[in-house]
PDB file of C-alpha atoms in Angstrom:
ATOM      1  CA  GLU A1377      11.045 -15.535  -6.517  1.00  0.00           C
ATOM      2  CA  ALA A1378      11.168 -12.334  -4.455  1.00  0.00           C
ATOM      3  CA  GLN A1379       8.019 -12.180  -2.400  1.00  0.00           C
ATOM      4  CA  VAL A1380       6.215 -11.335   0.805  1.00  0.00           C
ATOM      5  CA  THR A1381       4.246 -14.276   2.177  1.00  0.00           C
ATOM      6  CA  GLN A1382       1.302 -13.804   4.512  1.00  0.00           C
ATOM      7  CA  ASN A1383      -0.670 -16.489   6.251  1.00  0.00           C
ATOM      8  CA  PRO A1384      -3.476 -17.214   6.491  1.00  0.00           C
ATOM      9  CA  ARG A1385      -5.253 -15.714   3.453  1.00  0.00           C
ATOM     10  CA  TYR A1386      -8.637 -15.933   5.132  1.00  0.00           C
ATOM     11  CA  LEU A1387      -9.504 -16.135   8.820  1.00  0.00           C
ATOM     12  CA  ILE A1388     -12.787 -16.087  10.702  1.00  0.00           C
ATOM     13  CA  THR A1389     -12.507 -15.877  14.465  1.00  0.00           C
ATOM     14  CA  VAL A1390     -14.531 -14.938  17.523  1.00  0.00           C
ATOM     15  CA  THR A1391     -14.202 -11.869  19.692  1.00  0.00           C
ATOM     16  CA  GLY A1392     -11.420 -12.140  22.240  1.00  0.00           C
ATOM     17  CA  LYS A1393      -9.584 -15.137  20.806  1.00  0.00           C
ATOM     18  CA  LYS A1394      -5.925 -14.260  20.316  1.00  0.00           C
ATOM     19  CA  LEU A1395      -4.584 -14.653  16.807  1.00  0.00           C
ATOM     20  CA  THR A1396      -1.372 -14.113  14.874  1.00  0.00           C
ATOM     21  CA  VAL A1397      -0.999 -13.290  11.191  1.00  0.00           C
ATOM     22  CA  THR A1398       2.438 -14.233   9.926  1.00  0.00           C
ATOM     23  CA  CYS A1399       4.498 -12.305   7.398  1.00  0.00           C
ATOM     24  CA  SER A1400       7.800 -13.349   5.877  1.00  0.00           C
ATOM     25  CA  GLN A1401       9.957 -11.778   3.156  1.00  0.00           C
ATOM     26  CA  ASN A1402      12.897 -13.280   1.260  1.00  0.00           C
ATOM     27  CA  MET A1403      14.470 -10.073  -0.078  1.00  0.00           C
ATOM     28  CA  ASN A1404      16.603  -9.145   2.942  1.00  0.00           C
ATOM     29  CA  HIS A1405      14.600  -5.938   3.310  1.00  0.00           C
ATOM     30  CA  GLU A1406      15.194  -3.794   6.377  1.00  0.00           C
ATOM     31  CA  TYR A1407      11.790  -2.110   6.371  1.00  0.00           C
ATOM     32  CA  MET A1408       8.527  -3.934   7.000  1.00  0.00           C
ATOM     33  CA  SER A1409       5.061  -2.641   7.638  1.00  0.00           C
ATOM     34  CA  TRP A1410       1.480  -3.698   8.303  1.00  0.00           C
ATOM     35  CA  TYR A1411      -1.553  -1.999   6.776  1.00  0.00           C
ATOM     36  CA  ARG A1412      -5.267  -2.493   6.983  1.00  0.00           C
ATOM     37  CA  GLN A1413      -7.535  -1.625   4.096  1.00  0.00           C
ATOM     38  CA  ASP A1414     -11.171  -0.713   4.616  1.00  0.00           C
ATOM     39  CA  PRO A1415     -13.755   0.559   2.113  1.00  0.00           C
ATOM     40  CA  GLY A1416     -13.731   4.335   1.963  1.00  0.00           C
ATOM     41  CA  LEU A1417     -10.722   4.608   4.286  1.00  0.00           C
ATOM     42  CA  GLY A1418      -7.943   3.311   2.050  1.00  0.00           C
ATOM     43  CA  LEU A1419      -4.712   1.812   3.348  1.00  0.00           C
ATOM     44  CA  ARG A1420      -3.840   2.758   6.890  1.00  0.00           C
ATOM     45  CA  GLN A1421      -0.548   1.883   8.516  1.00  0.00           C
ATOM     46  CA  ILE A1422      -0.744  -0.126  11.734  1.00  0.00           C
ATOM     47  CA  TYR A1423       2.908  -0.675  12.696  1.00  0.00           C
ATOM     48  CA  TYR A1424       6.225  -0.545  10.944  1.00  0.00           C
ATOM     49  CA  SER A1425       9.761  -1.729  11.596  1.00  0.00           C
ATOM     50  CA  MET A1426      12.949  -0.101  10.369  1.00  0.00           C
ATOM     51  CA  ASN A1427      15.077  -3.128  11.292  1.00  0.00           C
ATOM     52  CA  VAL A1428      15.411  -6.042  13.715  1.00  0.00           C
ATOM     53  CA  GLU A1429      14.163  -5.161  17.220  1.00  0.00           C
ATOM     54  CA  VAL A1430      13.028  -1.714  16.017  1.00  0.00           C
ATOM     55  CA  THR A1431       9.273  -1.201  15.733  1.00  0.00           C
ATOM     56  CA  ASP A1432       7.052   1.870  15.821  1.00  0.00           C
ATOM     57  CA  LYS A1433       3.378   2.767  15.724  1.00  0.00           C
ATOM     58  CA  GLY A1434       1.664   3.817  12.554  1.00  0.00           C
ATOM     59  CA  ASP A1435      -1.645   5.634  12.298  1.00  0.00           C
ATOM     60  CA  VAL A1436      -3.923   2.948  13.773  1.00  0.00           C
ATOM     61  CA  PRO A1437      -1.930   0.813  16.258  1.00  0.00           C
ATOM     62  CA  GLU A1438      -4.616   0.308  18.935  1.00  0.00           C
ATOM     63  CA  GLY A1439      -5.444  -3.355  19.500  1.00  0.00           C
ATOM     64  CA  TYR A1440      -2.404  -4.680  17.656  1.00  0.00           C
ATOM     65  CA  LYS A1441       1.098  -5.834  18.555  1.00  0.00           C
ATOM     66  CA  VAL A1442       4.090  -6.685  16.420  1.00  0.00           C
ATOM     67  CA  SER A1443       7.573  -8.082  16.882  1.00  0.00           C
ATOM     68  CA  ARG A1444      10.702  -8.140  14.739  1.00  0.00           C
ATOM     69  CA  LYS A1445      13.059 -10.735  16.180  1.00  0.00           C
ATOM     70  CA  GLU A1446      14.409 -11.757  12.792  1.00  0.00           C
ATOM     71  CA  LYS A1447      14.887  -9.656   9.683  1.00  0.00           C
ATOM     72  CA  ARG A1448      12.630 -11.787   7.501  1.00  0.00           C
ATOM     73  CA  ASN A1449       9.605 -12.118   9.829  1.00  0.00           C
ATOM     74  CA  PHE A1450       7.149  -9.506  11.077  1.00  0.00           C
ATOM     75  CA  PRO A1451       4.085 -11.109  12.686  1.00  0.00           C
ATOM     76  CA  LEU A1452       0.945  -9.137  13.541  1.00  0.00           C
ATOM     77  CA  ILE A1453      -0.704 -10.121  16.822  1.00  0.00           C
ATOM     78  CA  LEU A1454      -4.264  -9.379  17.883  1.00  0.00           C
ATOM     79  CA  GLU A1455      -4.394 -10.169  21.599  1.00  0.00           C
ATOM     80  CA  SER A1456      -8.150  -9.744  21.950  1.00  0.00           C
ATOM     81  CA  PRO A1457      -9.757  -9.219  18.528  1.00  0.00           C
ATOM     82  CA  SER A1458     -12.939  -7.195  18.246  1.00  0.00           C
ATOM     83  CA  PRO A1459     -15.425  -6.871  15.353  1.00  0.00           C
ATOM     84  CA  ASN A1460     -14.024  -3.445  14.391  1.00  0.00           C
ATOM     85  CA  GLN A1461     -10.794  -5.216  13.456  1.00  0.00           C
ATOM     86  CA  THR A1462     -12.575  -7.026  10.648  1.00  0.00           C
ATOM     87  CA  SER A1463     -10.587  -5.887   7.631  1.00  0.00           C
ATOM     88  CA  LEU A1464      -8.195  -6.783   4.827  1.00  0.00           C
ATOM     89  CA  TYR A1465      -4.624  -6.774   6.114  1.00  0.00           C
ATOM     90  CA  PHE A1466      -1.446  -6.380   4.103  1.00  0.00           C
ATOM     91  CA  CYS A1467       2.165  -6.853   5.046  1.00  0.00           C
ATOM     92  CA  ALA A1468       4.765  -5.024   2.966  1.00  0.00           C
ATOM     93  CA  SER A1469       8.536  -4.801   2.850  1.00  0.00           C
ATOM     94  CA  SER A1470      11.098  -2.524   1.280  1.00  0.00           C
ATOM     95  CA  SER A1471      14.718  -1.559   1.353  1.00  0.00           C
ATOM     96  CA  HIS A1472      15.678   2.051   2.151  1.00  0.00           C
ATOM     97  CA  SER A1473      12.721   2.760   4.426  1.00  0.00           C
ATOM     98  CA  GLY A1474      10.065   2.398   1.719  1.00  0.00           C
ATOM     99  CA  ALA A1475      11.406   5.159  -0.512  1.00  0.00           C
ATOM    100  CA  ASN A1476      12.079   2.721  -3.377  1.00  0.00           C
ATOM    101  CA  GLY A1477       8.721   1.039  -3.250  1.00  0.00           C
ATOM    102  CA  TYR A1478       6.958  -1.635  -1.318  1.00  0.00           C
ATOM    103  CA  THR A1479       6.499  -5.289  -2.116  1.00  0.00           C
ATOM    104  CA  PHE A1480       3.124  -6.278  -0.700  1.00  0.00           C
ATOM    105  CA  GLY A1481       1.868  -9.635   0.394  1.00  0.00           C
ATOM    106  CA  SER A1482      -1.363 -11.057  -1.036  1.00  0.00           C
ATOM    107  CA  GLY A1483      -3.395 -10.041   1.972  1.00  0.00           C
ATOM    108  CA  THR A1484      -5.254 -11.620   4.879  1.00  0.00           C
ATOM    109  CA  ARG A1485      -8.998 -11.162   5.056  1.00  0.00           C
ATOM    110  CA  LEU A1486      -9.950 -11.256   8.719  1.00  0.00           C
ATOM    111  CA  THR A1487     -13.495 -11.479  10.031  1.00  0.00           C
ATOM    112  CA  VAL A1488     -14.135 -11.152  13.766  1.00  0.00           C
ATOM    113  CA  VAL A1489     -17.617 -12.205  14.862  1.00  0.00           C
TER     114      VAL A1489
ATOM    115  CA  THR B 522      -0.340  14.863   9.269  1.00  0.00           C
ATOM    116  CA  GLN B 523       0.412  14.517   5.581  1.00  0.00           C
ATOM    117  CA  LEU B 524      -2.591  13.691   3.405  1.00  0.00           C
ATOM    118  CA  LEU B 525      -2.882  12.601  -0.207  1.00  0.00           C
ATOM    119  CA  GLU B 526      -6.028  13.163  -2.248  1.00  0.00           C
ATOM    120  CA  GLN B 527      -6.811  11.347  -5.459  1.00  0.00           C
ATOM    121  CA  SER B 528      -9.269  12.227  -8.201  1.00  0.00           C
ATOM    122  CA  PRO B 529     -11.460  11.068  -9.617  1.00  0.00           C
ATOM    123  CA  GLN B 530     -12.580   8.503  -7.077  1.00  0.00           C
ATOM    124  CA  PHE B 531     -14.211   6.356  -9.764  1.00  0.00           C
ATOM    125  CA  LEU B 532     -13.712   6.285 -13.528  1.00  0.00           C
ATOM    126  CA  SER B 533     -15.448   4.112 -16.087  1.00  0.00           C
ATOM    127  CA  ILE B 534     -14.352   4.401 -19.708  1.00  0.00           C
ATOM    128  CA  GLN B 535     -14.460   2.496 -22.982  1.00  0.00           C
ATOM    129  CA  GLU B 536     -11.518   0.572 -24.332  1.00  0.00           C
ATOM    130  CA  GLY B 537      -9.278   2.802 -26.441  1.00  0.00           C
ATOM    131  CA  GLU B 538      -9.980   6.036 -24.558  1.00  0.00           C
ATOM    132  CA  ASN B 539      -7.319   8.102 -22.812  1.00  0.00           C
ATOM    133  CA  LEU B 540      -7.515   9.101 -19.154  1.00  0.00           C
ATOM    134  CA  THR B 541      -5.652  10.999 -16.465  1.00  0.00           C
ATOM    135  CA  VAL B 542      -5.865  10.515 -12.716  1.00  0.00           C
ATOM    136  CA  TYR B 543      -4.457  12.895 -10.164  1.00  0.00           C
ATOM    137  CA  CYS B 544      -2.757  12.724  -6.777  1.00  0.00           C
ATOM    138  CA  ASN B 545      -2.536  15.938  -4.769  1.00  0.00           C
ATOM    139  CA  SER B 546      -1.209  17.081  -1.429  1.00  0.00           C
ATOM    140  CA  SER B 547      -0.419  20.297   0.392  1.00  0.00           C
ATOM    141  CA  SER B 548       2.772  18.640   1.630  1.00  0.00           C
ATOM    142  CA  VAL B 549       6.087  18.105  -0.110  1.00  0.00           C
ATOM    143  CA  PHE B 550       7.284  14.529  -0.575  1.00  0.00           C
ATOM    144  CA  SER B 551      10.805  13.297  -1.257  1.00  0.00           C
ATOM    145  CA  SER B 552       9.368  10.517  -3.406  1.00  0.00           C
ATOM    146  CA  LEU B 553       6.001   9.424  -4.682  1.00  0.00           C
ATOM    147  CA  GLN B 554       4.901   6.065  -5.972  1.00  0.00           C
ATOM    148  CA  TRP B 555       2.012   4.664  -7.981  1.00  0.00           C
ATOM    149  CA  TYR B 556       0.586   1.199  -7.415  1.00  0.00           C
ATOM    150  CA  ARG B 557      -2.153  -0.834  -9.074  1.00  0.00           C
ATOM    151  CA  GLN B 558      -4.274  -3.191  -7.003  1.00  0.00           C
ATOM    152  CA  GLU B 559      -6.607  -5.877  -8.294  1.00  0.00           C
ATOM    153  CA  PRO B 560      -9.468  -7.275  -6.188  1.00  0.00           C
ATOM    154  CA  GLY B 561      -8.287  -9.521  -3.375  1.00  0.00           C
ATOM    155  CA  GLU B 562      -4.616  -8.919  -4.097  1.00  0.00           C
ATOM    156  CA  GLY B 563      -1.909  -6.676  -2.722  1.00  0.00           C
ATOM    157  CA  PRO B 564      -0.914  -3.443  -4.479  1.00  0.00           C
ATOM    158  CA  VAL B 565       1.827  -3.794  -7.090  1.00  0.00           C
ATOM    159  CA  LEU B 566       4.355  -1.006  -7.593  1.00  0.00           C
ATOM    160  CA  LEU B 567       4.220   0.662 -11.012  1.00  0.00           C
ATOM    161  CA  VAL B 568       6.718   3.504 -10.638  1.00  0.00           C
ATOM    162  CA  THR B 569       8.615   5.721  -8.211  1.00  0.00           C
ATOM    163  CA  VAL B 570       9.277   9.408  -8.972  1.00  0.00           C
ATOM    164  CA  VAL B 571      11.765  11.409  -6.938  1.00  0.00           C
ATOM    165  CA  THR B 572      12.656  14.596  -8.865  1.00  0.00           C
ATOM    166  CA  GLY B 573      10.334  17.584  -9.270  1.00  0.00           C
ATOM    167  CA  GLY B 574       9.075  17.726 -12.863  1.00  0.00           C
ATOM    168  CA  GLU B 575      10.146  14.159 -13.555  1.00  0.00           C
ATOM    169  CA  VAL B 576       8.270  12.225 -16.232  1.00  0.00           C
ATOM    170  CA  LYS B 577       8.426   8.445 -16.467  1.00  0.00           C
ATOM    171  CA  LYS B 578       6.823   6.209 -19.064  1.00  0.00           C
ATOM    172  CA  LEU B 579       5.820   2.601 -18.682  1.00  0.00           C
ATOM    173  CA  LYS B 580       4.400   1.403 -22.013  1.00  0.00           C
ATOM    174  CA  ARG B 581       1.036   3.224 -22.307  1.00  0.00           C
ATOM    175  CA  LEU B 582       1.309   4.774 -18.830  1.00  0.00           C
ATOM    176  CA  THR B 583       2.933   8.181 -18.274  1.00  0.00           C
ATOM    177  CA  PHE B 584       3.685   9.413 -14.763  1.00  0.00           C
ATOM    178  CA  GLN B 585       4.584  12.976 -13.858  1.00  0.00           C
ATOM    179  CA  PHE B 586       5.802  14.418 -10.560  1.00  0.00           C
ATOM    180  CA  GLY B 587       4.897  18.053  -9.985  1.00  0.00           C
ATOM    181  CA  ASP B 588       7.647  20.673  -9.947  1.00  0.00           C
ATOM    182  CA  ALA B 589       7.038  21.370  -6.264  1.00  0.00           C
ATOM    183  CA  ARG B 590       6.881  17.628  -5.430  1.00  0.00           C
ATOM    184  CA  LYS B 591       3.385  17.989  -3.977  1.00  0.00           C
ATOM    185  CA  ASP B 592       1.375  16.324  -6.719  1.00  0.00           C
ATOM    186  CA  SER B 593       1.501  13.736  -9.455  1.00  0.00           C
ATOM    187  CA  SER B 594      -0.512  12.512 -12.402  1.00  0.00           C
ATOM    188  CA  LEU B 595      -0.935   9.219 -14.201  1.00  0.00           C
ATOM    189  CA  HIS B 596      -1.997   9.281 -17.837  1.00  0.00           C
ATOM    190  CA  ILE B 597      -3.068   6.128 -19.667  1.00  0.00           C
ATOM    191  CA  THR B 598      -3.199   6.140 -23.447  1.00  0.00           C
ATOM    192  CA  ALA B 599      -5.588   3.824 -25.299  1.00  0.00           C
ATOM    193  CA  ALA B 600      -6.847   2.102 -22.154  1.00  0.00           C
ATOM    194  CA  GLN B 601      -7.422  -1.635 -22.241  1.00  0.00           C
ATOM    195  CA  PRO B 602      -9.591  -3.881 -20.037  1.00  0.00           C
ATOM    196  CA  GLY B 603      -6.381  -5.177 -18.444  1.00  0.00           C
ATOM    197  CA  ASP B 604      -5.816  -1.687 -17.005  1.00  0.00           C
ATOM    198  CA  THR B 605      -8.867  -2.120 -14.766  1.00  0.00           C
ATOM    199  CA  GLY B 606      -8.032  -1.837 -11.081  1.00  0.00           C
ATOM    200  CA  LEU B 607      -7.507   0.450  -8.121  1.00  0.00           C
ATOM    201  CA  TYR B 608      -4.707   2.970  -8.669  1.00  0.00           C
ATOM    202  CA  LEU B 609      -3.032   4.164  -5.489  1.00  0.00           C
ATOM    203  CA  CYS B 610      -0.503   6.911  -5.019  1.00  0.00           C
ATOM    204  CA  ALA B 611       1.768   6.945  -1.995  1.00  0.00           C
ATOM    205  CA  GLY B 612       4.251   9.472  -0.687  1.00  0.00           C
ATOM    206  CA  THR B 613       7.028   9.548   1.831  1.00  0.00           C
ATOM    207  CA  ASN B 614       9.517  12.025   3.166  1.00  0.00           C
ATOM    208  CA  TYR B 615      12.814  10.188   3.358  1.00  0.00           C
ATOM    209  CA  GLY B 616      11.152   7.067   4.697  1.00  0.00           C
ATOM    210  CA  GLN B 617       9.073   8.692   7.417  1.00  0.00           C
ATOM    211  CA  ASN B 618       5.537   7.363   7.864  1.00  0.00           C
ATOM    212  CA  PHE B 619       4.522   6.347   4.375  1.00  0.00           C
ATOM    213  CA  VAL B 620       1.136   7.831   3.315  1.00  0.00           C
ATOM    214  CA  PHE B 621      -1.315   6.356   0.809  1.00  0.00           C
ATOM    215  CA  GLY B 622      -4.070   8.141  -1.073  1.00  0.00           C
ATOM    216  CA  PRO B 623      -7.591   6.651  -1.121  1.00  0.00           C
ATOM    217  CA  GLY B 624      -7.232   5.459  -4.704  1.00  0.00           C
ATOM    218  CA  THR B 625      -8.937   5.833  -8.075  1.00  0.00           C
ATOM    219  CA  ARG B 626     -11.010   2.857  -9.135  1.00  0.00           C
ATOM    220  CA  LEU B 627     -10.740   2.457 -12.912  1.00  0.00           C
ATOM    221  CA  SER B 628     -12.990   0.288 -15.013  1.00  0.00           C
ATOM    222  CA  VAL B 629     -12.204  -0.132 -18.707  1.00  0.00           C
ATOM    223  CA  LEU B 630     -15.080  -1.641 -20.630  1.00  0.00           C
ATOM    224  CA  PRO B 631     -14.455  -3.727 -23.763  1.00  0.00           C
TER     225      PRO B 631
END
């Protein structure tokens, strides 16, 4: 089954403790992206990657890092999480730079206390 | 910065009614997509429109892309409770910095 897999689904952590949210896709998509979704603010893009070793900032990149060492994986790293990073996070992938539609993961609900 | 607006923000209707939701921008997009998102899940793509004036139908859902490729509408005929969810439009210009609208939250009551 074609899918984007995120882990974990739920995570509660403390301020300053480094964490990684994993994302993997099995569709050989070139384009991958991370979004956060907050009430009243909609989906906002954090980082995206056009291909292996190519990453770029989205609208809200502060406090996040990403890497794209393999085509299928695009982990999101929070080096020092803060409470304002409490949110619902989605990874998404697509061929052709997103123009033909995203496949989204099921989401990671992160709470930073 | 390209922005997408959606209206209405919230919509609550009875089963069997028709409805239209709108997605508007002052910017031109090369393609526009509609997604439906259910609570706690990721958005699921419904349709992509790429040609100005294009109309696509998906069962009881009809999608239209404006002639100038700045706006789009989604019309649902005879809504059912299973149509309940958050409807998101998203636009891109040849793959550059994908933009999502804030969504229309639809509730269809039995």
